[in-house]
Amino acid sequence: MNWSSVSQTLSVVGCRDKMLLSLQLLLLLTLTIRTDGYYFYTRYECSSSSSDLTDAEYIETYHFNKDPFLRFNSTVGEYVGYTELGVKNAERWNKGSDVQQARGELERYCKNNLPMLFSNILEKTVKPRIKLVAEQQASGGHPAMLMCSAYDFYPPVIDVYWLRNGEKVTSDVTATEEMADGDWYYQIHSHLEYTPTSGEKISCVVEHASSKEPIIIEWDGFLPESERNKIAIGASGLVLGIILSAAGFLYYKKKSSGRILVPS
Ligand SMILES: *[C@@H]1O[C@H](CO)[C@@H](O)[C@H](O)[C@H]1NC(C)=O
């Protein structure tokens, strides 16, 4: 029998509604008995939903092929078996020093490692950049398509949703998954198919660990951004034109009135 691999993985699990971050440290010790089939492994797991570790748990699970057959759960405090083999071993281990050692793992292993992972990974957050645009204007009976995008955020757990007059919109919404940019940052896009009605207030809401309050972007009109840019450029040109004409006019006035004052 050989220890075939020792791997350490970190998984981040998010509870979308409460924006809680939970963290698991998995240390997988895998032991391959035969190359053609049987697979035995033990998973040592620490989990906690917050960095104060008040609900931290240590779980040790023994698997044969895909089936867990024996588990130690620090909240329970002893080994519990799920199969005949598991039950027998649980009985034996609960009498000896194995269970004493397992009971110490929450303090020794979890409470020393979890804070490091929270402060170095989970609590590092980067706020998303949010853009709300009309991809398509409403015309000829076709609804408008609004797109709310969040860019360059970390960690990937995020909630993007729409409000119509303060109520959460549940239909006509399609969203992508959180997509990895490949540089630790993520992006996500949510589309709302929407028939404009006057007096209606539409907003896109983003909830993310980087912000204690939900980030709310209100939809301010029916023009897509490219159109708005054209109007902005046009308006700037107009203002600049007015300023220059006014300056020219004042200059002309000053010159001509100055000429009158000087006797010839
Ligand atoms: C550990 O035991 C507690 C108490 O029975 C339970 O609430 C919790 O879900 C268990 N954890 C796991 C991972 O099974």
JSON list of N, CA and C in Angstrom, two decimals, residues 211-245:
[
{"chain": "A", "resi": 211, "resn": "SER", "atom": "N", "xyz": [-18.92, 45.00, 0.18]},
{"chain": "A", "resi": 211, "resn": "SER", "atom": "CA", "xyz": [-19.72, 46.15, 0.59]},
{"chain": "A", "resi": 211, "resn": "SER", "atom": "C", "xyz": [-20.77, 45.72, 1.61]},
{"chain": "A", "resi": 212, "resn": "LYS", "atom": "N", "xyz": [-20.82, 46.40, 2.75]},
{"chain": "A", "resi": 212, "resn": "LYS", "atom": "CA", "xyz": [-21.78, 46.04, 3.79]},
{"chain": "A", "resi": 212, "resn": "LYS", "atom": "C", "xyz": [-23.20, 46.30, 3.33]},
{"chain": "A", "resi": 213, "resn": "GLU", "atom": "N", "xyz": [-23.36, 47.40, 2.56]},
{"chain": "A", "resi": 213, "resn": "GLU", "atom": "CA", "xyz": [-24.69, 47.74, 2.04]},
{"chain": "A", "resi": 213, "resn": "GLU", "atom": "C", "xyz": [-24.82, 47.23, 0.62]},
{"chain": "A", "resi": 214, "resn": "PRO", "atom": "N", "xyz": [-26.04, 46.88, 0.20]},
{"chain": "A", "resi": 214, "resn": "PRO", "atom": "CA", "xyz": [-26.24, 46.53, -1.21]},
{"chain": "A", "resi": 214, "resn": "PRO", "atom": "C", "xyz": [-25.90, 47.75, -2.08]},
{"chain": "A", "resi": 215, "resn": "ILE", "atom": "N", "xyz": [-25.29, 47.50, -3.24]},
{"chain": "A", "resi": 215, "resn": "ILE", "atom": "CA", "xyz": [-24.96, 48.60, -4.15]},
{"chain": "A", "resi": 215, "resn": "ILE", "atom": "C", "xyz": [-26.13, 48.71, -5.13]},
{"chain": "A", "resi": 216, "resn": "ILE", "atom": "N", "xyz": [-26.75, 49.89, -5.17]},
{"chain": "A", "resi": 216, "resn": "ILE", "atom": "CA", "xyz": [-27.95, 50.05, -5.99]},
{"chain": "A", "resi": 216, "resn": "ILE", "atom": "C", "xyz": [-27.68, 51.05, -7.11]},
{"chain": "A", "resi": 217, "resn": "ILE", "atom": "N", "xyz": [-27.91, 50.63, -8.36]},
{"chain": "A", "resi": 217, "resn": "ILE", "atom": "CA", "xyz": [-27.74, 51.52, -9.49]},
{"chain": "A", "resi": 217, "resn": "ILE", "atom": "C", "xyz": [-29.12, 51.73, -10.11]},
{"chain": "A", "resi": 218, "resn": "GLU", "atom": "N", "xyz": [-29.53, 52.99, -10.19]},
{"chain": "A", "resi": 218, "resn": "GLU", "atom": "CA", "xyz": [-30.85, 53.25, -10.75]},
{"chain": "A", "resi": 218, "resn": "GLU", "atom": "C", "xyz": [-30.77, 53.44, -12.25]},
{"chain": "A", "resi": 219, "resn": "TRP", "atom": "N", "xyz": [-31.77, 52.92, -12.93]},
{"chain": "A", "resi": 219, "resn": "TRP", "atom": "CA", "xyz": [-31.84, 53.10, -14.37]},
{"chain": "A", "resi": 219, "resn": "TRP", "atom": "C", "xyz": [-32.41, 54.48, -14.63]},
{"chain": "A", "resi": 220, "resn": "ASP", "atom": "N", "xyz": [-31.64, 55.31, -15.40]},
{"chain": "A", "resi": 220, "resn": "ASP", "atom": "CA", "xyz": [-32.01, 56.72, -15.49]},
{"chain": "A", "resi": 220, "resn": "ASP", "atom": "C", "xyz": [-32.63, 57.11, -16.82]},
{"chain": "A", "resi": 221, "resn": "GLY", "atom": "N", "xyz": [-32.81, 56.20, -17.73]},
{"chain": "A", "resi": 221, "resn": "GLY", "atom": "CA", "xyz": [-33.39, 56.61, -19.01]},
{"chain": "A", "resi": 221, "resn": "GLY", "atom": "C", "xyz": [-33.43, 55.46, -19.96]},
{"chain": "A", "resi": 222, "resn": "PHE", "atom": "N", "xyz": [-33.81, 55.75, -21.16]},
{"chain": "A", "resi": 222, "resn": "PHE", "atom": "CA", "xyz": [-33.96, 54.66, -22.11]},
{"chain": "A", "resi": 222, "resn": "PHE", "atom": "C", "xyz": [-32.89, 54.66, -23.17]},
{"chain": "A", "resi": 223, "resn": "LEU", "atom": "N", "xyz": [-31.87, 55.53, -23.01]},
{"chain": "A", "resi": 223, "resn": "LEU", "atom": "CA", "xyz": [-30.86, 55.59, -24.05]},
{"chain": "A", "resi": 223, "resn": "LEU", "atom": "C", "xyz": [-29.69, 54.67, -23.75]},
{"chain": "A", "resi": 224, "resn": "PRO", "atom": "N", "xyz": [-29.25, 53.93, -24.74]},
{"chain": "A", "resi": 224, "resn": "PRO", "atom": "CA", "xyz": [-28.04, 53.14, -24.51]},
{"chain": "A", "resi": 224, "resn": "PRO", "atom": "C", "xyz": [-26.84, 54.06, -24.37]},
{"chain": "A", "resi": 225, "resn": "GLU", "atom": "N", "xyz": [-25.77, 53.53, -23.82]},
{"chain": "A", "resi": 225, "resn": "GLU", "atom": "CA", "xyz": [-24.64, 54.38, -23.47]},
{"chain": "A", "resi": 225, "resn": "GLU", "atom": "C", "xyz": [-24.03, 55.07, -24.68]},
{"chain": "A", "resi": 226, "resn": "SER", "atom": "N", "xyz": [-23.95, 54.38, -25.82]},
{"chain": "A", "resi": 226, "resn": "SER", "atom": "CA", "xyz": [-23.33, 54.98, -27.00]},
{"chain": "A", "resi": 226, "resn": "SER", "atom": "C", "xyz": [-24.11, 56.23, -27.41]},
{"chain": "A", "resi": 227, "resn": "GLU", "atom": "N", "xyz": [-25.46, 56.13, -27.30]},
{"chain": "A", "resi": 227, "resn": "GLU", "atom": "CA", "xyz": [-26.30, 57.28, -27.65]},
{"chain": "A", "resi": 227, "resn": "GLU", "atom": "C", "xyz": [-26.05, 58.43, -26.68]},
{"chain": "A", "resi": 228, "resn": "ARG", "atom": "N", "xyz": [-25.93, 58.06, -25.40]},
{"chain": "A", "resi": 228, "resn": "ARG", "atom": "CA", "xyz": [-25.71, 59.09, -24.39]},
{"chain": "A", "resi": 228, "resn": "ARG", "atom": "C", "xyz": [-24.37, 59.78, -24.62]},
{"chain": "A", "resi": 229, "resn": "ASN", "atom": "N", "xyz": [-23.36, 59.01, -25.06]},
{"chain": "A", "resi": 229, "resn": "ASN", "atom": "CA", "xyz": [-22.06, 59.60, -25.34]},
{"chain": "A", "resi": 229, "resn": "ASN", "atom": "C", "xyz": [-22.17, 60.61, -26.47]},
{"chain": "A", "resi": 230, "resn": "LYS", "atom": "N", "xyz": [-22.94, 60.25, -27.50]},
{"chain": "A", "resi": 230, "resn": "LYS", "atom": "CA", "xyz": [-23.10, 61.16, -28.64]},
{"chain": "A", "resi": 230, "resn": "LYS", "atom": "C", "xyz": [-23.74, 62.46, -28.18]},
{"chain": "A", "resi": 231, "resn": "ILE", "atom": "N", "xyz": [-24.78, 62.34, -27.33]},
{"chain": "A", "resi": 231, "resn": "ILE", "atom": "CA", "xyz": [-25.46, 63.53, -26.84]},
{"chain": "A", "resi": 231, "resn": "ILE", "atom": "C", "xyz": [-24.51, 64.36, -26.00]},
{"chain": "A", "resi": 232, "resn": "ALA", "atom": "N", "xyz": [-23.70, 63.68, -25.15]},
{"chain": "A", "resi": 232, "resn": "ALA", "atom": "CA", "xyz": [-22.77, 64.39, -24.29]},
{"chain": "A", "resi": 232, "resn": "ALA", "atom": "C", "xyz": [-21.76, 65.16, -25.13]},
{"chain": "A", "resi": 233, "resn": "ILE", "atom": "N", "xyz": [-21.25, 64.52, -26.19]},
{"chain": "A", "resi": 233, "resn": "ILE", "atom": "CA", "xyz": [-20.26, 65.18, -27.04]},
{"chain": "A", "resi": 233, "resn": "ILE", "atom": "C", "xyz": [-20.90, 66.38, -27.74]},
{"chain": "A", "resi": 234, "resn": "GLY", "atom": "N", "xyz": [-22.11, 66.17, -28.24]},
{"chain": "A", "resi": 234, "resn": "GLY", "atom": "CA", "xyz": [-22.84, 67.25, -28.91]},
{"chain": "A", "resi": 234, "resn": "GLY", "atom": "C", "xyz": [-23.07, 68.42, -27.97]},
{"chain": "A", "resi": 235, "resn": "ALA", "atom": "N", "xyz": [-23.51, 68.12, -26.76]},
{"chain": "A", "resi": 235, "resn": "ALA", "atom": "CA", "xyz": [-23.81, 69.17, -25.79]},
{"chain": "A", "resi": 235, "resn": "ALA", "atom": "C", "xyz": [-22.54, 69.92, -25.42]},
{"chain": "A", "resi": 236, "resn": "SER", "atom": "N", "xyz": [-21.44, 69.18, -25.23]},
{"chain": "A", "resi": 236, "resn": "SER", "atom": "CA", "xyz": [-20.17, 69.84, -24.89]},
{"chain": "A", "resi": 236, "resn": "SER", "atom": "C", "xyz": [-19.77, 70.78, -26.01]},
{"chain": "A", "resi": 237, "resn": "GLY", "atom": "N", "xyz": [-19.94, 70.33, -27.27]},
{"chain": "A", "resi": 237, "resn": "GLY", "atom": "CA", "xyz": [-19.60, 71.16, -28.43]},
{"chain": "A", "resi": 237, "resn": "GLY", "atom": "C", "xyz": [-20.42, 72.43, -28.42]},
{"chain": "A", "resi": 238, "resn": "LEU", "atom": "N", "xyz": [-21.71, 72.28, -28.13]},
{"chain": "A", "resi": 238, "resn": "LEU", "atom": "CA", "xyz": [-22.62, 73.43, -28.12]},
{"chain": "A", "resi": 238, "resn": "LEU", "atom": "C", "xyz": [-22.19, 74.44, -27.06]},
{"chain": "A", "resi": 239, "resn": "VAL", "atom": "N", "xyz": [-21.88, 73.94, -25.85]},
{"chain": "A", "resi": 239, "resn": "VAL", "atom": "CA", "xyz": [-21.48, 74.83, -24.75]},
{"chain": "A", "resi": 239, "resn": "VAL", "atom": "C", "xyz": [-20.18, 75.55, -25.10]},
{"chain": "A", "resi": 240, "resn": "LEU", "atom": "N", "xyz": [-19.24, 74.78, -25.65]},
{"chain": "A", "resi": 240, "resn": "LEU", "atom": "CA", "xyz": [-17.95, 75.36, -26.03]},
{"chain": "A", "resi": 240, "resn": "LEU", "atom": "C", "xyz": [-18.17, 76.46, -27.08]},
{"chain": "A", "resi": 241, "resn": "GLY", "atom": "N", "xyz": [-19.06, 76.16, -28.05]},
{"chain": "A", "resi": 241, "resn": "GLY", "atom": "CA", "xyz": [-19.37, 77.13, -29.10]},
{"chain": "A", "resi": 241, "resn": "GLY", "atom": "C", "xyz": [-19.93, 78.41, -28.51]},
{"chain": "A", "resi": 242, "resn": "ILE", "atom": "N", "xyz": [-20.86, 78.27, -27.56]},
{"chain": "A", "resi": 242, "resn": "ILE", "atom": "CA", "xyz": [-21.49, 79.45, -26.95]},
{"chain": "A", "resi": 242, "resn": "ILE", "atom": "C", "xyz": [-20.45, 80.28, -26.21]},
{"chain": "A", "resi": 243, "resn": "ILE", "atom": "N", "xyz": [-19.58, 79.58, -25.46]},
{"chain": "A", "resi": 243, "resn": "ILE", "atom": "CA", "xyz": [-18.55, 80.30, -24.69]},
{"chain": "A", "resi": 243, "resn": "ILE", "atom": "C", "xyz": [-17.63, 81.07, -25.64]},
{"chain": "A", "resi": 244, "resn": "LEU", "atom": "N", "xyz": [-17.20, 80.41, -26.71]},
{"chain": "A", "resi": 244, "resn": "LEU", "atom": "CA", "xyz": [-16.27, 81.06, -27.64]},
{"chain": "A", "resi": 244, "resn": "LEU", "atom": "C", "xyz": [-16.94, 82.25, -28.33]},
{"chain": "A", "resi": 245, "resn": "SER", "atom": "N", "xyz": [-18.22, 82.08, -28.73]},
{"chain": "A", "resi": 245, "resn": "SER", "atom": "CA", "xyz": [-18.91, 83.20, -29.39]},
{"chain": "A", "resi": 245, "resn": "SER", "atom": "C", "xyz": [-19.06, 84.36, -28.42]}
]
